[in-house]
Amino acid sequence: MPETLEETLRKTVRAATISEVAALAGVSTGTASKALNGRGSLRPETRLRVQQAAEQLGFVVNGAARSLQTGRTYTVGMITTDSIGRFSIPLMIGAEDALGAGQVSVLLCDARDDPIREKYYLRTLLSRKVDGIIVTGRRNQARTPIATDLPVPVVYAFISSSDPRDCSVVPDESDGARKAVRHLLAIGRRRIAHITGPEHHHSAQVRAAAAIEALGAEGLRPATDTMYGEWSEAWGRQAVGMLLSTGADVDAVFCGSDQIARGVAEALREADRDVPRDVALVGFDNWDVMVEGCRPQLTSIDMDLEGIGRSAAELLLAAINGEPVQGQRAQLCRLVPRASTAVLAES
Amino acid sequence: MPETLEETLRKTVRAATISEVAALAGVSTGTASKALNGRGSLRPETRLRVQQAAEQLGFVVNGAARSLQTGRTYTVGMITTDSIGRFSIPLMIGAEDALGAGQVSVLLCDARDDPIREKYYLRTLLSRKVDGIIVTGRRNQARTPIATDLPVPVVYAFISSSDPRDCSVVPDESDGARKAVRHLLAIGRRRIAHITGPEHHHSAQVRAAAAIEALGAEGLRPATDTMYGEWSEAWGRQAVGMLLSTGADVDAVFCGSDQIARGVAEALREADRDVPRDVALVGFDNWDVMVEGCRPQLTSIDMDLEGIGRSAAELLLAAINGEPVQGQRAQLCRLVPRASTAVLAES
DNA sequence: ATGAAAGCGCTAACAT
DNA sequence: ATGTTAGCGCTTTCAT
């Protein structure tokens, strides 16, 4: 408390520059630069002396100065079009992971579905001379390209660009739905219903279509028409009510989301239908809290968002290094089996 | 497809510099700089001409060059010590919000509880000459300072630094617990139990102590000893089992987390105990999916993480502008009442 | 193997 | 009101 001012002053201490390091080591700045960056040919002894001087002074290179010289910032921008949410996080983690390994930092921009903010962020990213940009968002309908003729490469992750030449990495949701249905078929279920989100939602449509197709491939039809509703537990419960009241004969339900599935599980439980014995259950998203909180624990489809983020980052790095990839990449899903589809020992 | 190469080349186009703008406008670079930054005294006509030239050339200032000159980057680093998770997100959103308004960008660093990564990130942030750093993390026990004598200010958000002079913004968890208990008292409950996370967890201890104290202030004691367990739904269910089997007389439960509360709600429901009539329920975190998925919807304590992120960012901006604030700030919680504590019309 | 010097793009102090 | 100029800290030829 008494040292407030002094403290403040100490913290304001200026970092050492390369010429100070050079001076201390008794060499020129050029030599110091080479020594610190492992370039050129130097006497090992000199190199060491410079490194020690740098150490001693706590030297950290000034990125701004370096960027000004080299034209590269080793920074990429990440724009999430909708707010940072449940889907953006794993994408960010994956991207951050792949980029961090490449010594690249991430500038985070939350555009909140606001085109104005988006433009603003794009401008600051450009002004910060990022080496590339990753565009992310919740909806995975195609979106209009964030801009054309940018001086840096752009990769879309999770969402895709409506320009097919743009590089996008998306989950193969049809694959996920197929895997869910095939899994249910594999454990012997034949009367499969599909309860999912709003009909106007792209994901709901794609998953439903793929589910029906997968059943068709085995000469089967869904146990009921696709039940469209909301992405909520409440809808899952409600849908079960409808199912039971119509007396539909169903031995499995594939749900469009884990939340729906959880609602379904609860409602079935309360109607004294055993999961998985009477009705097997598969969700979508593999969202930890839902899947683990569910009783029994929920088999689910994992879109591997982290993997998508990682791929996007890798493609971006490739583009930055002069090897751009065009077009859309769909990444396969993974089924994670749990108790809600566990095959029972007894018949 | 046929234009791949040309496309690539166009995208590689170099952005215009201020001297090009100046040349096009027929002025010197100095004048152009003033015109673009609204400094100095210029003929309005000249200013306009420069702005139009900039527009025409799609000029975006080179941040690296500017930073090199001014010493400020308008960038702050955000280090999350544990992985980006449920708690970090709102903090990030809040911080990003407050900073974005101040034209400051956020560099995201996920240190994953790994001291090596943390040091590495700190180094890159310093090399990028960030104007300041926000340190975040899950645990809200005090952590050792990320470093001493940094050339830039640091603010801790959610977690606090063990050095009391460091600036930290944390939730007042005691306040949250008190509010929960007082709310239950206010709706007439007297036999209140507390089910919470692991005893060794700082938050569990703090909340439990405050709850006991709040009861004591009314001359009451908890209906049972504090029930420590895990931060999970399963533990909530299990705890209810224990409660019922011992025949404890309880008319309300304050839970250390929404997940626990949800487990409690489910177990009570299955034991035909009505919530809130027989047992009122309050959670902690106000985590949307838990609180809304719960039947009935869950009254909960909101730590206002976004607000904490925002405050931290504001304090950081203040410190950057030469008005550092020292010490720990505890931010009050908010009770969000829902059906699980709704007072009934009938007696 | 090392040093000298130019210049990346910008701002700001000083001239005019 | 506008132009000139000197760096900010670094990398990178080009000399030596």
XYZ file of C-alpha atoms (C1' of nucleotides) in Angstrom:
726
model
C 0.000 0.000 0.000
C 2.689 2.563 0.912
C 4.650 1.629 -2.216
C 1.896 2.231 -4.687
C 3.737 4.763 -6.753
C 6.993 2.910 -6.769
C 5.238 -0.279 -7.703
C 3.533 1.433 -10.542
C 6.770 2.804 -11.780
C 8.495 -0.538 -11.691
C 5.719 -2.072 -13.697
C 6.112 0.634 -16.242
C 9.689 -0.340 -16.878
C 10.495 -0.443 -20.568
C 11.498 -3.770 -22.094
C 14.993 -4.100 -23.516
C 15.567 -3.678 -27.242
C 17.831 -5.679 -29.446
C 20.397 -2.908 -29.616
C 20.728 -2.985 -25.850
C 21.275 -6.694 -26.050
C 23.797 -6.155 -28.833
C 25.592 -3.502 -26.806
C 25.794 -5.731 -23.761
C 27.122 -8.606 -25.848
C 29.513 -6.285 -27.620
C 28.223 -6.957 -31.127
C 26.189 -5.110 -33.724
C 22.416 -5.296 -33.858
C 22.606 -7.255 -37.073
C 24.711 -9.901 -35.431
C 22.453 -9.955 -32.416
C 19.451 -10.507 -34.647
C 21.141 -13.413 -36.382
C 22.208 -14.919 -33.086
C 18.729 -14.710 -31.610
C 17.023 -16.092 -34.686
C 19.513 -18.801 -35.481
C 20.280 -17.377 -38.883
C 23.510 -16.527 -40.669
C 26.862 -17.953 -39.695
C 28.204 -16.957 -36.325
C 30.834 -18.212 -33.990
C 29.031 -20.437 -31.472
C 30.703 -18.431 -28.779
C 29.252 -15.177 -30.090
C 25.822 -16.672 -30.414
C 25.957 -17.810 -26.828
C 27.144 -14.448 -25.598
C 24.229 -12.733 -27.295
C 21.748 -15.228 -25.932
C 23.045 -14.705 -22.441
C 22.819 -10.962 -22.800
C 19.227 -11.316 -24.000
C 18.437 -13.566 -21.065
C 20.013 -11.170 -18.629
C 18.057 -8.215 -19.953
C 14.812 -10.163 -20.193
C 14.699 -9.332 -23.859
C 11.511 -10.101 -25.762
C 11.420 -9.245 -29.428
C 9.086 -6.443 -30.428
C 6.553 -8.120 -32.646
C 5.392 -4.878 -34.188
C 8.863 -4.037 -35.399
C 9.402 -7.516 -36.713
C 6.055 -7.557 -38.493
C 6.749 -4.233 -40.067
C 9.910 -5.695 -41.493
C 8.756 -9.184 -42.428
C 5.151 -8.526 -43.352
C 3.948 -11.430 -41.236
C 2.294 -11.116 -37.863
C 1.807 -14.776 -36.913
C -1.669 -13.804 -35.868
C -4.994 -14.895 -37.258
C -8.414 -13.472 -36.634
C -11.327 -15.592 -35.556
C -14.750 -14.121 -36.184
C -17.737 -15.839 -34.631
C -20.759 -14.508 -36.414
C -23.214 -15.453 -33.713
C -22.310 -14.999 -30.094
C -19.642 -17.155 -28.613
C -21.605 -20.159 -27.589
C -21.694 -23.829 -27.053
C -20.685 -24.630 -30.606
C -18.086 -21.924 -31.076
C -16.093 -22.971 -28.035
C -14.883 -26.373 -29.199
C -14.235 -24.886 -32.613
C -12.117 -22.180 -31.023
C -10.301 -24.664 -28.848
C -9.501 -26.835 -31.844
C -8.316 -23.904 -33.900
C -6.342 -22.423 -31.055
C -4.737 -25.784 -30.569
C -3.609 -26.174 -34.159
C -2.493 -22.573 -34.440
C -0.728 -22.418 -31.106
C 1.457 -25.298 -32.180
C 2.379 -23.191 -35.194
C 3.252 -20.259 -32.936
C 0.279 -18.344 -34.219
C -1.953 -16.307 -31.936
C -5.697 -15.861 -32.219
C -7.533 -12.562 -32.189
C -11.040 -13.133 -30.968
C -13.964 -11.257 -32.482
C -17.562 -11.751 -31.448
C -19.727 -10.232 -34.154
C -23.054 -11.315 -32.580
C -24.899 -11.773 -35.785
C -24.544 -8.078 -36.446
C -23.288 -7.202 -39.936
C -22.063 -3.825 -38.726
C -19.935 -5.376 -36.030
C -18.709 -7.905 -38.513
C -17.517 -5.247 -40.927
C -15.914 -3.362 -38.100
C -14.034 -6.412 -36.893
C -12.959 -7.296 -40.385
C -11.491 -3.867 -40.725
C -9.562 -4.026 -37.487
C -8.285 -7.481 -38.360
C -7.055 -6.174 -41.666
C -5.470 -3.214 -39.978
C -3.774 -5.556 -37.566
C -2.392 -7.316 -40.597
C -3.511 -10.751 -39.534
C -2.093 -13.503 -41.699
C -5.503 -15.083 -42.155
C -9.078 -15.277 -40.890
C -11.319 -18.058 -39.635
C -15.042 -17.420 -39.781
C -17.268 -19.409 -37.462
C -20.901 -19.428 -36.523
C -23.777 -21.443 -35.232
C -25.969 -21.987 -38.219
C -24.519 -24.303 -40.746
C -26.513 -23.090 -43.613
C -24.253 -21.415 -46.115
C -23.629 -17.751 -45.403
C -22.685 -14.986 -47.760
C -18.922 -14.596 -47.956
C -17.591 -12.198 -45.377
C -15.903 -10.201 -48.133
C -14.314 -10.690 -51.497
C -10.797 -9.923 -52.605
C -9.332 -9.869 -49.153
C -5.572 -9.556 -48.944
C -5.488 -12.589 -46.652
C -6.915 -16.099 -46.888
C -10.179 -17.005 -45.167
C -11.461 -20.363 -43.984
C -15.021 -20.993 -42.816
C -15.481 -23.421 -39.951
C -18.784 -25.132 -39.106
C -20.715 -22.684 -41.213
C -19.898 -22.660 -44.895
C -19.620 -19.890 -47.424
C -22.210 -19.676 -50.148
C -19.400 -19.225 -52.637
C -18.380 -22.814 -53.380
C -14.829 -21.762 -54.130
C -14.336 -20.533 -50.586
C -12.713 -22.954 -48.211
C -15.162 -24.330 -45.654
C -14.962 -27.147 -43.140
C -18.319 -28.481 -42.000
C -19.642 -31.536 -40.213
C -21.218 -34.222 -42.349
C -24.526 -34.253 -40.544
C -25.994 -36.805 -42.903
C -23.201 -39.127 -41.933
C -24.063 -38.562 -38.281
C -27.740 -39.349 -38.816
C -26.877 -42.458 -40.841
C -24.580 -43.704 -38.118
C -27.294 -43.186 -35.515
C -29.858 -45.124 -37.494
C -27.467 -47.910 -38.459
C -26.485 -48.300 -34.847
C -30.104 -48.692 -33.829
C -30.632 -51.195 -36.625
C -27.517 -53.052 -35.550
C -28.901 -53.610 -32.079
C -32.030 -55.024 -33.610
C -34.455 -52.114 -33.576
C -36.886 -51.757 -36.477
C -39.576 -49.306 -35.337
C -37.553 -46.146 -35.218
C -38.973 -42.664 -34.690
C -37.174 -39.370 -35.246
C -37.825 -36.409 -32.972
C -35.988 -33.248 -33.876
C -35.865 -29.444 -34.015
C -37.760 -26.928 -36.122
C -38.630 -27.994 -39.644
C -37.211 -24.794 -41.075
C -33.835 -25.503 -39.529
C -31.309 -26.756 -42.006
C -29.732 -29.249 -39.628
C -33.093 -30.707 -38.730
C -33.929 -31.243 -42.393
C -30.601 -32.745 -43.347
C -30.539 -35.136 -40.413
C -34.134 -36.211 -40.921
C -33.608 -36.859 -44.621
C -30.490 -38.919 -43.969
C -32.253 -40.896 -41.256
C -35.134 -41.755 -43.561
C -32.719 -42.688 -46.296
C -30.722 -44.937 -43.995
C -33.907 -46.743 -43.005
C -34.937 -46.975 -46.628
C -31.658 -48.636 -47.484
C -32.807 -51.520 -45.282
C -36.268 -51.558 -46.768
C -37.707 -49.861 -43.689
C -39.734 -46.765 -43.043
C -39.755 -44.563 -39.964
C -42.156 -45.621 -37.226
C -43.810 -42.205 -37.471
C -43.511 -39.102 -39.552
C -40.554 -36.997 -38.513
C -41.590 -35.069 -35.427
C -40.392 -31.502 -35.797
C -40.484 -29.170 -32.801
C -37.855 -27.327 -30.841
C -34.313 -28.020 -29.726
C -35.424 -28.389 -26.124
C -35.976 -30.958 -23.404
C -39.539 -29.790 -23.071
C -40.235 -30.705 -26.670
C -38.679 -34.123 -26.154
C -41.054 -34.768 -23.253
C -44.002 -33.460 -25.166
C -43.204 -35.560 -28.207
C -43.154 -38.710 -26.103
C -46.551 -37.775 -24.795
C -47.810 -37.594 -28.354
C -46.156 -40.851 -29.263
C -47.658 -42.704 -26.331
C -51.113 -41.244 -26.735
C -51.302 -42.369 -30.353
C -50.165 -45.795 -29.237
C -47.382 -45.789 -31.789
C -45.306 -48.934 -31.702
C -41.758 -47.689 -31.317
C -38.663 -49.523 -30.146
C -36.132 -46.753 -30.712
C -35.928 -42.990 -31.023
C -33.257 -41.045 -32.814
C -33.273 -37.469 -31.566
C -32.002 -34.395 -33.368
C -30.226 -33.153 -30.242
C -29.117 -34.350 -26.849
C -31.498 -31.976 -25.158
C -34.448 -33.461 -26.972
C -33.167 -36.941 -26.186
C -32.907 -36.126 -22.541
C -36.480 -34.941 -22.468
C -37.488 -38.132 -24.231
C -35.611 -40.244 -21.708
C -37.321 -38.534 -18.800
C -40.772 -38.846 -20.261
C -40.259 -42.517 -21.096
C -39.010 -43.176 -17.611
C -42.073 -41.588 -16.145
C -44.280 -43.647 -18.432
C -42.517 -46.754 -17.148
C -40.908 -47.516 -20.448
C -37.406 -48.820 -19.937
C -34.495 -47.346 -21.860
C -32.914 -49.132 -23.625
C -34.938 -52.343 -23.176
C -38.267 -51.013 -24.445
C -36.990 -48.043 -26.337
C -33.387 -47.386 -27.344
C -32.265 -43.795 -27.626
C -29.664 -41.872 -29.618
C -28.986 -38.155 -29.312
C -26.986 -35.700 -31.364
C -24.140 -33.364 -30.301
C -22.543 -35.510 -27.609
C -22.828 -32.608 -25.212
C -21.199 -33.770 -22.005
C -23.621 -32.430 -19.429
C -26.651 -33.689 -21.308
C -25.224 -37.037 -22.167
C -23.966 -37.727 -18.660
C -26.907 -36.252 -16.804
C -29.286 -38.428 -18.799
C -30.577 -41.632 -17.244
C -29.425 -43.941 -18.653
C -26.402 -42.218 -20.106
C -27.015 -41.243 -23.652
C -25.575 -42.677 -26.830
C -24.917 -39.720 -29.094
C -23.422 -38.456 -32.320
C -20.306 -36.348 -32.000
C -19.646 -33.861 -34.791
C -16.066 -33.468 -33.621
C -16.205 -29.698 -33.530
C -12.720 -29.517 -32.161
C -11.515 -31.512 -35.135
C -13.331 -29.121 -37.441
C -11.668 -26.173 -35.760
C -8.330 -27.893 -36.063
C -8.806 -28.720 -39.737
C -9.895 -25.193 -40.485
C -6.809 -23.852 -38.787
C -4.570 -26.251 -40.656
C -6.111 -25.315 -43.986
C -5.667 -21.680 -43.105
C -2.018 -22.198 -42.242
C -1.568 -23.985 -45.550
C -3.177 -21.100 -47.398
C -0.977 -18.635 -45.560
C 2.015 -20.633 -46.666
C 0.934 -20.346 -50.265
C -0.972 -23.595 -50.661
C -4.612 -22.541 -50.683
C -7.319 -25.181 -50.755
C -10.662 -24.391 -52.275
C -14.101 -25.790 -51.684
C -16.048 -27.449 -48.959
C -14.776 -30.231 -46.744
C -17.339 -32.321 -44.876
C -15.960 -34.055 -41.843
C -17.407 -37.347 -40.650
C -19.201 -37.776 -37.340
C -18.551 -40.313 -34.647
C -21.060 -42.404 -32.733
C -20.393 -42.604 -29.021
C -22.268 -45.584 -27.611
C -23.530 -45.454 -24.043
C -26.127 -47.149 -21.910
C -29.142 -45.802 -23.791
C -28.443 -48.281 -26.578
C -26.607 -50.946 -24.628
C -27.487 -54.407 -25.856
C -28.790 -56.475 -22.970
C -27.455 -59.858 -21.983
C -30.914 -61.319 -21.448
C -33.297 -61.412 -24.394
C -11.993 -23.326 -60.954
C -10.237 -22.171 -64.148
C -9.277 -18.915 -62.458
C -7.588 -20.433 -59.466
C -4.272 -18.810 -60.058
C -5.660 -15.435 -60.917
C -7.912 -15.575 -57.866
C -4.996 -16.367 -55.690
C -3.036 -13.500 -57.099
C -5.834 -11.035 -56.587
C -6.121 -12.094 -52.994
C -2.434 -11.543 -52.571
C -2.768 -7.921 -53.599
C -0.864 -5.637 -51.274
C -2.827 -3.114 -49.287
C -2.234 0.569 -49.986
C 0.103 2.551 -47.736
C -0.377 6.030 -46.454
C 2.153 7.438 -48.891
C 0.125 6.096 -51.791
C -2.911 7.765 -50.338
C -0.932 10.961 -49.868
C 0.337 10.822 -53.439
C -3.157 10.303 -54.838
C -4.487 13.195 -52.762
C -1.510 15.328 -53.727
C -0.306 15.958 -50.172
C 2.551 14.823 -47.972
C 2.357 11.745 -45.811
C 2.359 13.880 -42.697
C -0.689 15.738 -43.894
C -2.351 12.502 -44.897
C -1.749 11.098 -41.433
C -3.286 14.134 -39.805
C -6.236 14.045 -42.155
C -6.920 10.396 -41.484
C -6.537 10.678 -37.725
C -8.398 13.926 -37.293
C -5.396 15.664 -35.784
C -3.662 18.938 -36.534
C -5.301 21.770 -38.412
C -6.154 21.153 -42.016
C -8.370 22.751 -44.592
C -11.613 20.755 -44.537
C -11.263 20.423 -48.274
C -7.840 18.789 -47.949
C -9.042 16.458 -45.256
C -11.871 15.342 -47.463
C -9.604 14.825 -50.445
C -7.331 12.581 -48.400
C -10.236 10.622 -47.010
C -11.578 10.056 -50.480
C -8.201 8.915 -51.714
C -7.987 6.488 -48.792
C -11.450 5.212 -49.551
C -10.632 4.788 -53.208
C -7.489 2.819 -52.465
C -9.122 0.752 -49.755
C -6.529 2.015 -47.346
C -6.300 0.391 -43.926
C -3.666 1.659 -41.560
C -0.832 -0.731 -40.788
C -1.195 -1.407 -37.112
C 2.329 -2.716 -36.742
C 3.815 0.502 -38.051
C 1.555 2.582 -35.900
C 2.329 0.550 -32.796
C 6.014 0.802 -33.436
C 5.630 4.533 -33.438
C 3.118 5.047 -30.663
C 4.024 2.193 -28.354
C 0.413 1.164 -28.000
C -1.172 -1.789 -29.731
C -4.786 -1.496 -28.576
C -4.634 -5.185 -27.897
C -4.932 -7.068 -24.645
C -4.168 -10.667 -23.916
C -6.631 -12.932 -22.200
C -5.163 -16.004 -20.576
C -7.534 -18.674 -19.346
C -5.554 -20.878 -17.036
C -7.869 -23.841 -17.254
C -9.368 -24.802 -20.564
C -11.911 -22.503 -22.088
C -15.031 -23.692 -20.431
C -18.418 -22.880 -19.126
C -17.148 -20.218 -16.768
C -14.581 -18.636 -19.034
C -17.050 -17.984 -21.818
C -19.252 -15.404 -20.120
C -16.137 -13.816 -18.680
C -14.666 -13.564 -22.145
C -17.861 -12.227 -23.587
C -18.064 -9.566 -20.918
C -14.447 -8.575 -21.351
C -14.658 -8.614 -25.105
C -17.702 -6.430 -24.849
C -16.077 -3.774 -22.680
C -12.844 -3.824 -24.648
C -14.429 -3.853 -28.061
C -16.219 -0.666 -27.188
C -12.794 0.804 -26.444
C -11.512 -0.340 -29.826
C -9.298 -2.862 -28.142
C -8.854 -6.375 -29.516
C -8.454 -9.549 -27.507
C -5.730 -12.129 -27.998
C -6.979 -15.448 -26.756
C -4.682 -17.846 -24.920
C -5.769 -21.176 -23.528
C -3.120 -22.301 -21.075
C -4.984 -25.447 -19.991
C -3.729 -25.478 -16.465
C -0.231 -26.034 -17.787
C 2.405 -23.701 -16.311
C 4.654 -24.239 -19.316
C 1.974 -23.137 -21.728
C 1.202 -20.238 -19.460
C 4.773 -19.001 -19.514
C 4.910 -19.459 -23.248
C 1.757 -17.462 -23.781
C 2.899 -14.756 -21.438
C 6.029 -14.444 -23.478
C 4.222 -14.185 -26.783
C 1.812 -11.640 -25.321
C 4.718 -9.575 -24.158
C 6.382 -9.887 -27.517
C 3.173 -8.772 -29.151
C 3.337 -5.740 -26.904
C -0.176 -6.088 -25.588
C -1.301 -3.090 -23.587
C -2.494 -5.296 -20.744
C -3.450 -8.798 -19.675
C -6.545 -10.391 -18.166
C -6.032 -13.671 -16.361
C -9.019 -15.958 -15.977
C -9.646 -19.446 -14.730
C -12.090 -21.803 -13.192
C -10.957 -22.172 -9.625
C -11.553 -19.145 -7.553
C -9.056 -19.934 -4.937
C -6.260 -17.423 -5.100
C -3.553 -18.345 -7.566
C 0.082 -17.365 -7.576
C 0.613 -14.221 -9.610
C 1.287 -14.964 -13.235
C 4.489 -12.950 -13.005
C 5.942 -9.989 -11.196
C 7.271 -6.762 -12.602
C 5.527 -7.060 -15.907
C 5.800 -4.061 -18.203
C 2.015 -4.065 -18.583
C -0.884 -4.097 -16.136
C -2.646 -7.330 -15.240
C -6.164 -7.893 -13.937
C -7.415 -11.215 -12.610
C -11.010 -12.106 -13.363
C -13.008 -14.724 -11.436
C -9.858 -16.194 -9.960
C -7.846 -13.902 -7.763
C -4.148 -13.418 -7.305
C -2.584 -14.478 -4.036
C -0.799 -11.145 -3.939
C -3.401 -8.866 -2.377
C -2.005 -5.857 -4.181
C -2.849 -7.355 -7.562
C -6.105 -6.292 -9.080
C -8.706 -9.059 -9.019
C -12.420 -9.119 -9.698
C -14.250 -12.039 -8.126
C -17.821 -12.999 -7.340
C -18.955 -12.563 -3.764
C -20.005 -16.141 -3.262
C -20.920 -15.551 0.362
C -23.351 -12.948 -0.803
C -24.835 -15.469 -3.207
C -25.281 -18.084 -0.511
C -26.797 -15.535 1.847
C -29.267 -14.428 -0.763
C -30.275 -18.017 -1.411
C -30.898 -18.731 2.249
C -32.692 -15.458 2.897
C -34.942 -16.100 -0.044
C -35.890 -19.501 1.345
C -36.494 -17.958 4.733
C -38.590 -15.251 3.141
C -40.939 -17.794 1.616
C -41.352 -19.323 5.016
C -38.972 -22.253 5.014
C -37.166 -23.137 8.227
C -35.745 -26.642 7.768
C -33.104 -25.937 5.173
C -30.475 -28.409 4.009
C -27.375 -27.634 1.981
C -26.102 -30.080 -0.621
C -22.926 -29.073 -2.380
C -19.640 -30.048 -4.039
C -16.418 -31.485 -2.638
C -15.445 -30.330 0.822
C -11.943 -29.463 -0.338
C -13.332 -27.089 -2.925
C -13.014 -23.479 -1.919
C -16.366 -22.447 -3.359
C -18.135 -25.266 -1.553
C -16.638 -24.181 1.757
C -17.327 -20.495 1.327
C -20.900 -21.014 0.264
C -21.611 -23.496 3.027
C -20.168 -21.220 5.699
C -22.198 -18.257 4.478
C -25.359 -20.356 4.349
C -24.876 -21.516 7.932
C -24.163 -17.993 9.021
C -27.275 -16.649 7.309
C -29.375 -19.225 9.113
C -27.650 -18.427 12.366
C -28.522 -14.787 11.983
C -32.165 -15.864 12.279
C -31.445 -18.124 15.189
C -31.707 -21.214 12.996
C -29.465 -24.140 12.253
C -29.275 -26.172 9.063
C -31.672 -29.089 8.869
C -28.702 -31.411 8.405
C -24.956 -31.175 8.318
C -23.684 -29.759 5.065
C -23.715 -32.583 2.539
C -20.500 -32.465 0.577
C -20.150 -34.573 -2.560
C -19.581 -33.771 -6.215
C -20.695 -31.053 -8.583
C -22.980 -33.488 -10.412
C -26.593 -34.370 -10.922
C -25.865 -37.883 -9.788
C -24.711 -36.604 -6.406
C -27.851 -34.518 -6.090
C -29.977 -37.595 -6.622
C -27.908 -39.643 -4.254
C -28.038 -37.000 -1.564
C -31.806 -36.935 -1.703
C -31.778 -40.675 -1.243
C -29.745 -40.227 1.916
C -31.980 -37.445 3.129
C -35.142 -39.456 2.648
C -33.760 -42.634 4.140
C -32.788 -40.844 7.328
C -36.239 -39.370 7.443
C -34.835 -35.884 7.807
C -37.478 -33.224 8.009
C -36.568 -30.756 5.299
C -38.695 -28.110 3.622
C -36.009 -26.556 1.437
C -32.671 -27.369 -0.115
C -30.029 -24.893 -1.124
C -27.671 -26.537 -3.608
C -24.091 -25.589 -4.366
C -24.688 -25.846 -8.099
C -27.507 -26.050 -10.596
C -26.438 -29.516 -11.602
C -26.769 -30.762 -8.059
C -30.108 -28.994 -7.759
C -31.371 -30.612 -10.873
C -30.463 -34.036 -9.554
C -32.235 -33.142 -6.328
C -35.332 -32.044 -8.208
C -35.469 -35.280 -10.150
C -35.021 -37.454 -7.119
C -37.668 -35.554 -5.159
C -40.058 -35.855 -8.031
C -39.551 -39.579 -8.169
C -40.115 -39.799 -4.424
C -43.406 -37.948 -4.928
C -42.237 -34.923 -3.046
C -43.553 -31.802 -4.697
C -41.223 -28.928 -5.527
C -41.760 -26.266 -4.296
C -44.722 -27.220 -2.117
C -43.005 -29.874 -0.021
C -39.464 -28.831 -0.674
C -38.308 -25.532 -2.153
C -35.096 -25.536 -4.165
C -32.379 -23.022 -4.965
C -29.387 -23.706 -7.211
C -26.191 -21.832 -7.897
C -24.740 -20.610 -11.234
C -27.961 -19.810 -13.053
C -26.797 -21.980 -15.919
C -29.465 -21.679 -18.584
C -29.746 -25.264 -19.722
C -29.864 -26.603 -16.201
C -32.205 -24.028 -14.851
C -34.638 -24.314 -17.743
C -34.433 -28.060 -18.152
C -35.249 -28.533 -14.483
C -38.815 -29.353 -13.480
C -39.980 -27.077 -12.048
C -37.698 -24.390 -13.395
C -34.982 -23.634 -10.947
C -34.471 -20.562 -8.800
C -30.761 -19.888 -8.854
C -27.935 -17.571 -7.890
C -26.271 -15.729 -10.746
C -22.671 -14.672 -10.208
C -22.888 -12.305 -13.153
C -19.769 -13.602 -14.818
C -20.261 -11.321 -17.761
C -20.308 -8.397 -15.388
C -17.105 -9.635 -13.798
C -15.470 -9.889 -17.206
C -16.669 -6.409 -18.017
C -15.419 -4.935 -14.747
C -12.062 -6.616 -15.173
C -11.749 -5.172 -18.645
C -12.698 -1.722 -17.444
C -10.180 -1.845 -14.620
C -7.567 -2.976 -17.098
C -8.352 -0.115 -19.431
C -8.083 2.265 -16.504
C -4.697 0.834 -15.554
C -3.535 1.130 -19.157
C -4.542 4.756 -19.079
C -2.429 5.328 -16.014
C -5.021 4.887 -13.303
C -4.221 1.517 -11.803
C -6.483 0.062 -9.151
C -5.111 -2.336 -6.601
C -6.691 -5.068 -4.574
C -9.611 -7.388 -4.790
C -13.103 -6.414 -5.835
C -15.920 -8.771 -4.874
C -18.980 -8.408 -7.026
C -22.427 -9.150 -5.645
C -24.602 -11.990 -6.862
C -28.159 -11.874 -8.005
C -30.996 -14.220 -7.097
C -33.147 -15.252 -10.034
C -36.450 -16.569 -8.727
C -38.270 -19.262 -10.656
C -40.894 -21.895 -10.039
C -38.804 -24.008 -7.673
C -39.376 -21.444 -4.942
C -42.647 -19.959 -6.131
C -44.940 -19.142 -3.236
C -48.234 -20.914 -3.682
C -51.608 -19.258 -3.577
C -53.129 -21.971 -1.431
C -51.667 -22.515 1.983
C 32.282 -14.099 -38.936
C 30.868 -9.538 -38.153
C 29.451 -4.666 -39.023
C 27.108 -0.885 -41.469
C 23.197 0.813 -43.303
C 18.778 0.846 -45.552
C 14.063 0.627 -44.933
C 9.351 -1.688 -43.451
C 4.770 2.270 -42.661
C 3.611 5.325 -39.656
C 3.431 9.506 -36.415
C 4.901 13.742 -34.438
C 7.923 17.518 -33.781
C 9.525 21.078 -36.170
C 9.892 24.106 -40.293
C 7.905 26.851 -43.488
C -2.225 24.961 -43.492
C 1.115 21.983 -45.212
C 5.755 19.844 -45.897
C 10.064 17.797 -44.122
C 12.301 14.777 -41.352
C 13.600 11.782 -37.716
C 12.996 7.878 -35.699
C 10.011 3.546 -33.415
C 12.872 -1.818 -33.320
C 13.791 -5.010 -36.222
C 15.655 -7.821 -40.314
C 18.404 -8.137 -44.194
C 21.386 -7.261 -47.926
C 25.936 -5.925 -48.831
C 30.575 -4.817 -47.382
C 34.466 -6.016 -45.046
